Coordinates of C-alpha atoms in Angstrom, one line a residue:
M811 CA -46.7 33.3 25.9
P812 CA -43.3 33.7 24.5
A813 CA -42.4 34.9 21.1
Q814 CA -40.3 31.6 21.1
A815 CA -40.7 28.1 22.1
A816 CA -37.7 26.2 24.5
D817 CA -35.3 24.2 23.3
V818 CA -36.8 20.4 22.6
T819 CA -34.3 19.3 25.0
Q820 CA -34.0 15.0 25.4
P821 CA -36.1 15.2 28.6
R822 CA -38.7 16.5 26.6
L823 CA -38.6 13.9 24.0
E824 CA -38.6 10.9 26.6
N825 CA -41.5 12.8 28.4
A826 CA -43.3 13.8 25.5
D827 CA -46.4 12.1 26.7
G828 CA -46.3 14.7 29.7
E829 CA -46.9 17.6 27.0
P830 CA -50.1 17.1 26.0
H831 CA -51.0 20.5 24.0
N832 CA -47.6 20.1 22.0
W833 CA -46.6 17.3 19.3
L834 CA -42.7 17.4 19.4
L835 CA -41.8 13.5 17.9
P836 CA -43.1 12.9 14.4
F837 CA -45.5 9.6 16.1
Q838 CA -46.1 11.7 19.4
N839 CA -43.5 9.8 21.3
Y840 CA -40.5 7.4 21.4
G841 CA -43.0 4.6 21.4
S842 CA -44.7 5.3 18.1
H843 CA -48.0 5.6 20.1
R844 CA -49.9 8.7 18.1
Y845 CA -52.3 8.8 21.0
S846 CA -53.5 12.8 22.1
R847 CA -54.3 12.8 25.8
L848 CA -56.8 15.6 25.2
T849 CA -60.2 14.8 25.8
Q850 CA -61.8 18.1 24.9
I851 CA -63.1 16.5 21.6
N852 CA -64.7 13.5 22.5
K853 CA -67.6 11.5 21.6
S854 CA -70.0 13.2 23.0
N855 CA -69.1 16.6 20.8
V856 CA -67.3 15.3 17.8
G857 CA -70.3 16.2 15.4
N858 CA -70.2 20.1 15.9
L859 CA -66.5 20.1 15.1
K860 CA -65.7 22.6 12.6
V861 CA -62.7 24.2 10.5
A862 CA -61.4 26.2 12.6
F863 CA -58.8 27.6 9.2
T864 CA -56.7 26.2 6.4
L865 CA -53.3 26.9 5.2
P866 CA -52.5 26.6 1.6
V867 CA -49.6 24.5 0.8
V868 CA -48.5 24.3 -2.8
T869 CA -44.7 25.5 -3.2
A870 CA -43.8 21.7 -4.2
L871 CA -45.9 22.0 -7.1
V872 CA -43.8 25.0 -8.6
G873 CA -42.1 22.8 -11.3
R874 CA -44.0 19.7 -10.6
T875 CA -47.7 18.2 -11.7
A876 CA -48.1 17.1 -8.5
N877 CA -46.8 17.2 -4.7
D878 CA -47.5 14.4 -2.2
L879 CA -48.0 15.4 1.5
Q880 CA -47.7 12.4 3.8
N881 CA -46.3 14.2 6.4
H882 CA -47.4 16.1 10.1
L883 CA -47.6 18.8 11.9
L884 CA -44.9 19.3 14.7
V885 CA -46.5 21.7 17.7
D886 CA -44.2 23.3 20.0
D887 CA -46.3 26.2 22.4
G888 CA -47.9 27.6 20.4
F889 CA -45.6 27.3 16.7
G890 CA -46.2 24.7 13.9
Y891 CA -43.2 23.5 11.9
F892 CA -43.7 21.5 8.8
D893 CA -42.5 20.9 5.5
D894 CA -44.0 20.7 1.8
G895 CA -42.8 17.4 0.7
A896 CA -40.1 19.3 -1.4
G897 CA -37.3 20.7 0.7
M898 CA -38.9 23.5 2.1
F899 CA -39.4 24.2 5.7
Y900 CA -42.9 26.0 7.2
K901 CA -42.9 28.2 10.9
V902 CA -46.0 29.0 11.3
D903 CA -47.7 31.0 14.2
L904 CA -51.1 28.9 15.9
R905 CA -51.0 31.0 18.7
T906 CA -54.3 32.8 17.9
G907 CA -56.2 29.5 17.4
K908 CA -58.0 31.1 14.2
K909 CA -54.6 31.1 11.4
A910 CA -51.7 29.7 11.0
T911 CA -49.2 33.2 10.1
I912 CA -46.2 31.9 8.2
L913 CA -42.9 33.2 10.3
W914 CA -40.2 32.4 7.6
K915 CA -39.8 29.3 4.9
A916 CA -36.7 27.9 4.1
D917 CA -35.9 26.0 0.7
A918 CA -33.5 23.1 0.6
A919 CA -33.7 23.2 -3.3
L920 CA -34.6 19.6 -4.0
P921 CA -34.6 18.8 -7.2
K922 CA -37.2 19.4 -9.5
D923 CA -37.1 15.5 -11.3
I924 CA -37.6 14.1 -8.1
N925 CA -41.4 13.9 -7.2
A926 CA -42.3 15.7 -4.1
R927 CA -43.1 13.4 -1.1
S928 CA -42.4 13.5 2.7
R929 CA -43.4 11.6 5.7
G930 CA -42.3 14.5 7.6
I931 CA -39.7 16.3 9.7
T932 CA -38.2 16.3 13.3
M933 CA -36.8 18.4 15.8
M934 CA -34.6 19.0 18.6
G935 CA -32.7 21.1 20.7
N936 CA -33.5 24.8 18.3
A937 CA -33.4 22.7 14.5
I938 CA -35.9 21.0 12.6
Y939 CA -34.1 18.1 10.7
H940 CA -35.2 16.6 7.5
N941 CA -33.4 13.7 5.4
L942 CA -34.5 14.8 1.6
R943 CA -35.3 12.5 -0.9
D944 CA -32.2 13.5 -2.7
G945 CA -29.9 11.1 -0.1
R946 CA -29.2 14.9 2.1
V947 CA -29.8 15.3 5.7
V948 CA -30.4 19.1 6.9
A949 CA -30.4 21.4 9.9
V950 CA -32.6 24.5 10.4
N951 CA -32.6 27.3 13.1
R952 CA -36.1 27.1 14.2
D953 CA -36.0 30.6 15.8
T954 CA -34.6 32.2 12.2
G955 CA -34.9 29.3 9.1
E956 CA -31.5 29.6 8.3
F957 CA -29.8 26.2 7.3
I958 CA -27.2 25.4 9.9
W959 CA -25.8 22.5 7.9
D960 CA -26.4 20.4 4.7
K961 CA -24.6 16.9 4.4
Q962 CA -25.0 14.3 1.5
I963 CA -25.7 10.8 3.7
A964 CA -27.0 8.4 1.1
R965 CA -24.1 7.5 -0.7
V966 CA -25.3 8.1 -4.2
P967 CA -26.5 11.8 -5.1
N968 CA -29.6 12.9 -6.7
A969 CA -31.7 9.8 -6.5
K970 CA -34.5 10.1 -9.3
A971 CA -37.0 8.5 -7.5
Q972 CA -40.3 7.7 -8.9
T973 CA -38.5 8.5 -12.2
D974 CA -39.9 6.2 -15.4
V975 CA -36.2 5.6 -16.1
G976 CA -33.0 5.9 -14.0
L977 CA -31.3 4.9 -10.9
D978 CA -33.0 5.1 -7.8
K979 CA -30.7 3.7 -5.7
E980 CA -30.9 5.2 -2.4
T981 CA -33.4 7.4 -1.1
F982 CA -35.3 9.0 1.7
T983 CA -38.8 9.1 2.9
A984 CA -38.9 8.1 6.4
T985 CA -38.5 10.5 9.1
A986 CA -35.6 10.6 11.4
I987 CA -35.7 9.6 14.9
P988 CA -34.4 12.9 17.4
V989 CA -32.1 11.2 20.2
E990 CA -29.4 12.4 22.4
G991 CA -27.9 14.7 19.9
R992 CA -28.2 12.2 17.3
L993 CA -30.4 11.8 14.1
I994 CA -31.3 7.9 13.1
V995 CA -31.8 7.6 9.7
G996 CA -32.9 5.0 7.3
N997 CA -32.4 4.7 3.5
S998 CA -36.0 4.1 1.6
G999 CA -34.4 2.8 -2.0
G1000 CA -34.7 -0.6 -0.9
D1001 CA -37.6 -1.0 -3.9
A1002 CA -34.9 0.5 -6.4
G1003 CA -32.3 -2.2 -5.7
S1004 CA -30.0 -0.6 -3.3
R1005 CA -29.2 -2.5 0.1
G1006 CA -31.2 -0.8 3.2
W1007 CA -29.2 0.8 5.9
V1008 CA -29.6 2.2 8.9
A1009 CA -26.9 4.8 10.0
S1010 CA -27.0 7.7 13.0
V1011 CA -26.1 11.2 12.0
D1012 CA -24.5 13.7 14.5
A1013 CA -27.3 16.4 15.1
A1014 CA -24.2 19.4 15.6
T1015 CA -22.3 18.4 12.5
G1016 CA -23.9 16.2 10.0
A1017 CA -21.3 14.0 10.5
E1018 CA -22.3 10.1 10.3
R1019 CA -21.5 8.2 13.4
W1020 CA -22.6 4.6 12.1
R1021 CA -23.9 2.8 9.4
F1022 CA -25.7 -1.0 9.6
Y1023 CA -27.1 -2.9 6.5
V1024 CA -29.6 -4.5 6.6
I1025 CA -28.6 -7.3 3.7
P1026 CA -25.3 -8.3 4.8
G1027 CA -22.1 -8.7 2.9
P1028 CA -19.8 -11.6 2.9
G1029 CA -18.4 -12.8 6.0
E1030 CA -21.6 -10.9 8.2
P1031 CA -23.6 -12.7 10.1
G1032 CA -26.7 -13.5 8.0
H1033 CA -25.1 -13.4 4.2
E1034 CA -25.2 -16.7 4.5
T1035 CA -29.3 -16.6 3.9
W1036 CA -28.0 -15.2 0.3
K1037 CA -27.1 -18.8 -1.5
D1038 CA -27.1 -17.8 -5.3
T1039 CA -24.2 -17.2 -6.7
A1040 CA -24.9 -14.0 -9.1
G1041 CA -24.6 -11.9 -6.2
A1042 CA -28.3 -10.9 -5.5
W1043 CA -27.7 -9.3 -2.1
K1044 CA -25.9 -6.5 -3.9
T1045 CA -29.0 -5.2 -4.6
G1046 CA -30.7 -7.3 -2.0
G1047 CA -33.9 -4.4 -0.9
G1048 CA -34.5 -4.1 2.9
G1049 CA -35.1 -0.5 2.5
M1050 CA -36.9 1.4 5.3
W1051 CA -39.2 3.7 4.2
T1052 CA -41.0 3.7 7.9
M1053 CA -39.6 5.7 11.1
G1054 CA -38.3 3.3 13.6
S1055 CA -39.3 3.6 17.4
Y1056 CA -36.6 4.0 20.1
D1057 CA -36.5 2.4 23.7
V1058 CA -34.8 4.6 26.1
A1059 CA -34.3 2.1 28.9
A1060 CA -32.3 -0.2 26.8
R1061 CA -30.9 2.4 24.1
T1062 CA -32.3 0.5 21.5
T1063 CA -34.1 1.9 17.8
I1064 CA -36.3 -1.0 16.6
W1065 CA -36.8 -0.5 12.8
G1066 CA -39.1 -2.6 10.2
T1067 CA -37.4 -3.6 7.2
G1068 CA -38.4 -4.0 3.5
Q1069 CA -38.7 -7.1 1.4
P1070 CA -35.9 -8.7 -0.4
Q1071 CA -35.8 -7.4 -4.4
P1072 CA -36.3 -8.3 -6.5
M1073 CA -39.8 -8.4 -4.8
H1074 CA -41.6 -10.9 -6.6
D1075 CA -39.1 -13.0 -7.9
P1076 CA -37.8 -15.7 -4.8
E1077 CA -36.2 -17.8 -7.2
A1078 CA -33.5 -14.9 -8.2
R1079 CA -32.5 -15.0 -4.4
P1080 CA -33.0 -18.4 -3.1
G1081 CA -32.5 -18.4 0.6
D1082 CA -34.1 -16.5 3.7
N1083 CA -32.8 -13.1 2.3
L1084 CA -32.0 -11.9 5.7
Y1085 CA -32.8 -9.4 7.0
S1086 CA -35.7 -8.4 4.8
N1087 CA -39.1 -8.1 6.4
S1088 CA -37.8 -8.5 9.7
A1089 CA -37.9 -6.3 13.1
I1090 CA -34.5 -5.3 14.1
A1091 CA -32.8 -4.1 17.1
L1092 CA -29.9 -1.8 16.9
D1093 CA -27.9 -0.4 20.0
I1094 CA -28.0 4.0 19.2
D1095 CA -24.2 4.4 20.1
T1096 CA -22.6 1.5 17.9
G1097 CA -25.3 0.2 15.3
K1098 CA -24.9 -3.3 15.9
L1099 CA -27.6 -5.7 16.0
K1100 CA -28.8 -6.8 19.0
W1101 CA -31.8 -9.4 17.6
F1102 CA -33.8 -9.6 14.9
F1103 CA -37.2 -11.2 14.3
Q1104 CA -38.0 -12.3 10.5
Y1105 CA -41.3 -12.3 9.7
T1106 CA -41.6 -13.9 5.9
A1107 CA -38.4 -15.5 4.9
N1108 CA -38.1 -15.7 0.8
E1109 CA -41.6 -13.5 0.7
S1110 CA -42.9 -12.8 -3.3
W1111 CA -45.9 -11.0 -2.2
D1112 CA -44.4 -7.5 -1.2
Y1113 CA -45.2 -8.0 2.1
D1114 CA -42.0 -6.2 3.3
E1115 CA -42.9 -4.8 7.5
Q1116 CA -41.0 -1.4 7.2
G1117 CA -43.6 -0.5 8.8
V1118 CA -43.9 0.8 12.2
H1119 CA -43.3 -0.9 15.4
L1120 CA -45.2 0.0 18.5
L1121 CA -43.4 -0.3 21.9
F1122 CA -45.0 -0.3 24.9
D1123 CA -45.5 -2.5 28.5
I1124 CA -48.3 -4.6 28.8
P1125 CA -49.5 -7.7 31.0
I1126 CA -49.1 -11.0 29.2
G1127 CA -49.5 -14.6 30.9
G1128 CA -49.5 -13.1 34.2
Q1129 CA -46.5 -11.2 33.9
M1130 CA -45.6 -7.3 32.7
R1131 CA -43.7 -7.6 29.2
K1132 CA -41.5 -5.2 27.3
V1133 CA -43.7 -5.6 24.0
V1134 CA -42.5 -4.9 20.2
G1135 CA -46.5 -4.7 18.5
H1136 CA -46.5 -4.9 14.7
Y1137 CA -49.6 -4.8 12.2
A1138 CA -47.9 -6.9 9.6
R1139 CA -48.4 -6.5 5.9
N1140 CA -49.0 -10.4 5.5
G1141 CA -52.1 -9.7 7.6
Y1142 CA -51.4 -10.8 10.7
Y1143 CA -50.6 -8.4 14.1
Y1144 CA -47.6 -9.8 16.4
N1145 CA -46.6 -9.1 19.5
L1146 CA -42.7 -9.4 19.9
D1147 CA -40.4 -9.6 23.5
R1148 CA -39.1 -6.3 23.2
T1149 CA -35.7 -7.5 24.5
N1150 CA -35.0 -10.2 22.5
G1151 CA -37.0 -11.0 19.3
Q1152 CA -39.1 -13.5 20.5
F1153 CA -42.3 -14.3 19.1
I1154 CA -44.9 -14.2 21.9
N1155 CA -49.0 -14.1 20.2
H1156 CA -51.0 -12.8 17.0
G1157 CA -54.1 -12.6 15.2
Q1158 CA -55.6 -12.1 11.6
Y1159 CA -56.3 -8.4 11.5
V1160 CA -57.1 -8.4 7.5
D1161 CA -60.3 -10.2 5.8
V1162 CA -58.5 -12.8 4.4
V1163 CA -55.0 -14.7 4.5
N1164 CA -54.8 -17.3 2.4
W1165 CA -50.8 -17.8 2.0
T1166 CA -50.3 -19.6 4.7
K1167 CA -52.4 -21.8 7.0
G1168 CA -51.2 -20.4 9.9
L1169 CA -48.4 -19.0 12.1
D1170 CA -46.5 -21.6 14.7
P1171 CA -47.6 -20.1 18.0
K1172 CA -44.2 -21.0 19.3
T1173 CA -41.7 -19.6 16.6
G1174 CA -44.2 -17.4 14.6
K1175 CA -43.0 -18.6 11.4
P1176 CA -45.5 -19.7 9.0
L1177 CA -46.5 -23.3 9.5
E1178 CA -45.2 -24.0 6.3
Y1179 CA -41.6 -22.3 6.7
N1180 CA -39.0 -25.4 5.5
P1181 CA -35.6 -24.2 6.7
A1182 CA -34.3 -26.8 4.5
L1183 CA -35.7 -25.2 1.5
T1184 CA -34.0 -22.3 -0.3
V1185 CA -37.3 -21.4 -2.3
Q1186 CA -39.9 -21.2 -0.2
T1187 CA -43.3 -23.3 -1.2
Y1188 CA -45.9 -21.9 1.7
I1189 CA -48.9 -22.8 -0.2
P1190 CA -48.4 -23.3 -3.8
E1191 CA -51.7 -22.7 -4.7
T1192 CA -51.1 -19.1 -4.2
R1193 CA -47.1 -19.0 -4.7
T1194 CA -46.6 -17.1 -8.6
L1195 CA -43.1 -18.5 -9.2
R1196 CA -41.2 -18.2 -12.8
G1197 CA -43.4 -19.7 -15.5
D1198 CA -47.0 -19.9 -13.9
T1199 CA -49.3 -18.4 -16.1
A1200 CA -52.6 -19.9 -14.4
D1201 CA -54.0 -17.5 -11.7
K1202 CA -53.2 -18.1 -8.0
P1203 CA -55.2 -15.7 -6.1
A1204 CA -53.0 -14.3 -3.0
C1205 CA -54.6 -12.8 0.5
P1206 CA -53.8 -10.0 1.0
H1207 CA -53.2 -7.6 -1.6
R1208 CA -49.6 -6.5 -2.6
L1209 CA -50.5 -3.3 -1.0
G1210 CA -52.1 -4.5 1.7
G1211 CA -52.4 -4.8 4.5
V1212 CA -50.8 -1.9 6.5
R1213 CA -47.5 0.0 5.0
W1214 CA -46.4 2.9 5.8
Q1215 CA -49.7 4.2 7.8
P1216 CA -48.8 5.6 10.9
M1217 CA -50.5 3.4 13.6
A1218 CA -52.0 4.3 17.2
Y1219 CA -52.0 3.3 20.8
N1220 CA -54.5 3.8 23.4
P1221 CA -52.5 2.9 26.7
T1222 CA -55.2 3.1 28.8
K1223 CA -57.7 0.7 26.4
R1224 CA -54.8 -1.1 25.5
I1225 CA -55.8 -1.2 22.0
A1226 CA -53.7 -0.9 18.8
Y1227 CA -54.9 0.8 16.1
S1228 CA -54.0 0.7 12.2
A1229 CA -55.0 1.8 8.6
G1230 CA -54.5 0.2 5.1
W1231 CA -55.8 -1.9 1.9
D1232 CA -57.2 -5.3 2.2
G1233 CA -58.1 -7.3 -0.7
C1234 CA -56.6 -10.2 -2.7
F1235 CA -54.2 -10.3 -6.3
T1236 CA -53.2 -11.9 -9.1
Y1237 CA -49.9 -11.5 -11.4
E1238 CA -47.6 -13.0 -13.7
I1239 CA -43.6 -12.4 -13.1
E1240 CA -41.9 -10.6 -15.5
P1241 CA -38.1 -10.5 -14.2
T1242 CA -36.7 -7.3 -13.6
R1243 CA -33.4 -6.0 -14.4
Y1244 CA -30.6 -4.5 -13.3
L1245 CA -28.2 -1.5 -14.5
A1246 CA -24.6 -1.3 -14.6
G1247 CA -23.2 -0.1 -11.4
G1248 CA -26.5 -0.7 -9.6
G1249 CA -30.5 0.2 -9.5
L1250 CA -33.3 -0.8 -11.6
D1251 CA -33.9 -0.6 -15.4
R1252 CA -37.5 0.4 -15.1
A1253 CA -37.4 0.7 -18.7
G1254 CA -37.1 -3.2 -19.2
P1255 CA -39.9 -5.6 -19.3
G1256 CA -40.3 -5.9 -15.9
G1257 CA -39.6 -2.6 -14.8
M1258 CA -39.6 -1.8 -11.1
F1259 CA -42.0 -4.9 -9.5
G1260 CA -40.9 -7.4 -11.9
I1261 CA -45.1 -8.4 -12.4
K1262 CA -47.4 -8.4 -15.2
N1263 CA -50.7 -8.8 -16.1
Q1264 CA -51.6 -8.0 -12.1
K1265 CA -55.7 -8.6 -11.8
N1266 CA -56.9 -6.9 -7.8
Y1267 CA -60.2 -8.9 -6.2
D1268 CA -62.4 -7.0 -3.6
V1269 CA -59.7 -4.3 -2.8
H1270 CA -61.0 -1.6 -0.1
G1271 CA -59.5 0.0 2.9
L1272 CA -59.5 -0.9 6.0
I1273 CA -59.2 0.3 9.9
A1274 CA -58.6 -2.4 12.1
A1275 CA -58.6 -2.6 16.4
V1276 CA -56.5 -4.9 18.3
D1277 CA -56.3 -6.1 21.7
V1278 CA -52.9 -5.9 22.3
I1279 CA -53.1 -8.5 25.2
T1280 CA -54.3 -11.4 23.0
G1281 CA -53.3 -9.9 19.7
Q1282 CA -56.5 -10.5 18.4
A1283 CA -58.7 -8.2 16.5
V1284 CA -61.6 -6.5 18.8
A1285 CA -62.8 -4.4 15.8
R1286 CA -62.7 -3.6 12.0
H1287 CA -64.6 -0.8 9.7
R1288 CA -64.3 -1.3 6.0
Q1289 CA -64.1 1.4 3.6
P1290 CA -64.5 1.7 0.2
Y1291 CA -61.3 2.8 -1.3
G1292 CA -57.7 1.7 0.6
N1293 CA -56.7 3.9 3.3
A1294 CA -53.2 6.1 2.9
A1295 CA -53.6 8.1 6.1
G1296 CA -53.0 5.9 9.2
V1297 CA -54.4 7.1 12.4
L1298 CA -54.8 9.2 15.7
A1299 CA -56.0 7.8 19.1
T1300 CA -57.3 10.5 21.5
A1301 CA -58.4 9.8 25.2
G1302 CA -61.7 11.7 24.0
G1303 CA -62.7 7.9 22.8
L1304 CA -61.8 8.5 19.2
V1305 CA -59.9 7.5 16.3
F1306 CA -58.9 9.9 13.7
S1307 CA -58.2 8.9 10.2
A1308 CA -58.3 10.1 6.7
T1309 CA -59.8 8.5 3.1
L1310 CA -58.2 8.4 -0.3
D1311 CA -61.3 10.3 -1.5
G1312 CA -60.9 13.4 0.8
A1313 CA -62.6 13.2 3.9
V1314 CA -61.3 13.7 7.5
T1315 CA -63.0 11.4 9.7
A1316 CA -63.6 10.4 13.5
H1317 CA -64.8 6.9 14.3
D1318 CA -65.7 5.3 17.9
D1319 CA -62.3 3.8 19.5
E1320 CA -64.1 0.9 20.6
T1321 CA -66.5 -0.2 17.5
L1322 CA -64.7 1.7 15.0
A1323 CA -68.4 3.0 13.8
E1324 CA -67.9 6.6 12.0
V1325 CA -69.3 9.3 14.1
W1326 CA -67.8 12.4 12.1
R1327 CA -66.8 13.2 8.6
F1328 CA -65.6 16.3 6.9
E1329 CA -65.2 16.3 2.9
T1330 CA -61.8 18.1 1.7
G1331 CA -62.0 17.3 -2.4
I1332 CA -58.3 16.2 -1.7
Y1333 CA -56.4 13.3 -2.0
I1334 CA -55.5 12.1 1.6
K1335 CA -52.7 10.4 2.7
A1336 CA -51.5 12.0 5.8
A1337 CA -52.6 10.9 9.5
P1338 CA -54.5 13.7 11.5
T1339 CA -52.1 15.0 15.0
S1340 CA -53.8 16.7 17.7
Y1341 CA -52.4 19.8 19.9
A1342 CA -54.0 22.8 22.1
I1343 CA -53.4 26.5 22.6
N1344 CA -54.6 28.0 26.0
G1345 CA -56.4 24.7 27.0
K1346 CA -58.2 24.1 23.3
Q1347 CA -57.9 21.2 21.3
F1348 CA -57.4 21.5 17.7
I1349 CA -56.9 18.3 15.4
A1350 CA -54.3 19.2 12.2
V1351 CA -53.9 17.0 9.0
F1352 CA -52.2 17.7 5.7
A1353 CA -54.4 16.7 2.4
G1354 CA -52.6 17.1 -0.8
S1355 CA -51.3 14.1 -3.4
P1356 CA -51.5 12.9 -7.2
A1357 CA -54.9 12.3 -7.8
P1358 CA -55.2 7.9 -7.7
G1359 CA -57.8 6.3 -9.5
G1360 CA -56.3 3.9 -12.3
A1361 CA -58.2 0.9 -13.0
T1362 CA -58.8 -0.2 -9.5
W1363 CA -60.6 2.9 -8.8
P1364 CA -61.5 4.8 -12.1
E1365 CA -63.9 7.2 -10.1
L1366 CA -61.3 9.0 -8.3
A1367 CA -59.2 9.5 -11.4
Q1368 CA -60.7 13.8 -12.1
M1369 CA -59.9 14.7 -8.0
T1370 CA -58.1 17.8 -7.6
T1371 CA -54.5 18.0 -6.6
G1372 CA -53.6 20.2 -4.4
G1373 CA -52.4 20.8 -0.9
A1374 CA -53.4 22.5 2.4
L1375 CA -53.2 22.4 5.8
Y1376 CA -56.5 21.7 7.6
V1377 CA -56.9 22.3 11.6
F1378 CA -60.3 22.0 13.4
A1379 CA -61.9 22.7 16.6
L1380 CA -65.3 22.6 18.1

């Protein structure tokens, strides 16, 4: 095996499925399948899975109280690449199968007042790339660890994400898509009152090629759906905090967009609020919008739809269809036509959905949606508006169902898998306040979320499996705590995940019954990946995040805050 891996060329990225021993793309392939074709670890022997080695990843803790590893291990011919959530990049030698030897570390010097959080790096050519929380995008040589370029792409520098007071404005948490010499990145700062956008960055120079704003400005199509007179569109949200997918044949990138702002106060932003809570398809050469589908117009439960959009071709109604599959936060799984965004079918995957009686089978819109209304009513008993003090339980919970958690797709069984939160909640509105120049006043009465007196009901975790041809759920696995990790599916008949209370788990890919568990003792918010060295299969996952708990699960409040890469093998 050579001392250096070959360049990650465009043909290799497009044919990532043909290199199951590697993990070249953050979500495994451009369709975001996260499916390993390796079979050495399977249903018959997963009970023998053991820790092969671990590697501490704690550099983000220097000067901080916690890190937040939501990332993945990229693997190319025996070498691994990852980041620590705070701008430190690693290259490790995995070739012995017995340890990860650090070959170099490169520090992008993320300011210490920005909390460590990352959903991972990407690679192309002979470089790794990362879009950082302070709005920079950087390129690092894979062989030497030297920085190639460092550019400020988000237009408000030094975003102080997760501070109690200050302007978040624009920031990055979603991983970039590497494609044909460019990086497709998305502004993740929608919750903080910025306008979401997707941009193309030249991989050789860091120069920005184009930018598409999710919240349209005056004179742009869709601006008419912001009907207030106070300029709510200027702080309208619609951020992207999960990486999009890429349709190679159509030269189209498909992203999910976040909720409108303020997130729980639809009366502050009357109208459908395009293109929030939508799937958007953009031309990678120009950034022009090809089509969109809005899941929930004028939404108010924090059901943003920035999560993963799976791409696959399947037979529906007797013909092969190019499909986008999406586990929506509003409780439904959707199939959309990938060529035009038209609705195909759907199914419910959470236990309870009560904010609507269902979806129109032709349009995919909620049955109560009324285009003549500027503030939608949906089911009033679940729709909290200004002045409401009586509890109006809404299901699913505002943290459910599936948010950023990576999904998976088994192309042989044609099943899509996801993991997330389930349950219900109530709240009262406490309007948010914006500061001069943009950004939320987090010290104001409404804080970031604009609610108070939130109550939670039967909040728990779930792993779900959906038959993508029918859109119907075929299995669900209930977990005691919300699942923040996501899933990996394998040709060995398994689905791997991890839990808030620190377990790495394996499940039967048809029943979702748990068949193996390993306790790390560290809070996990990262999805597993798989690779092979000399024919031996490994499962890898990062553990480490701020300790969970609070009022929902106080028993988790004392968990260990740390950081480590765990790698398992037979």
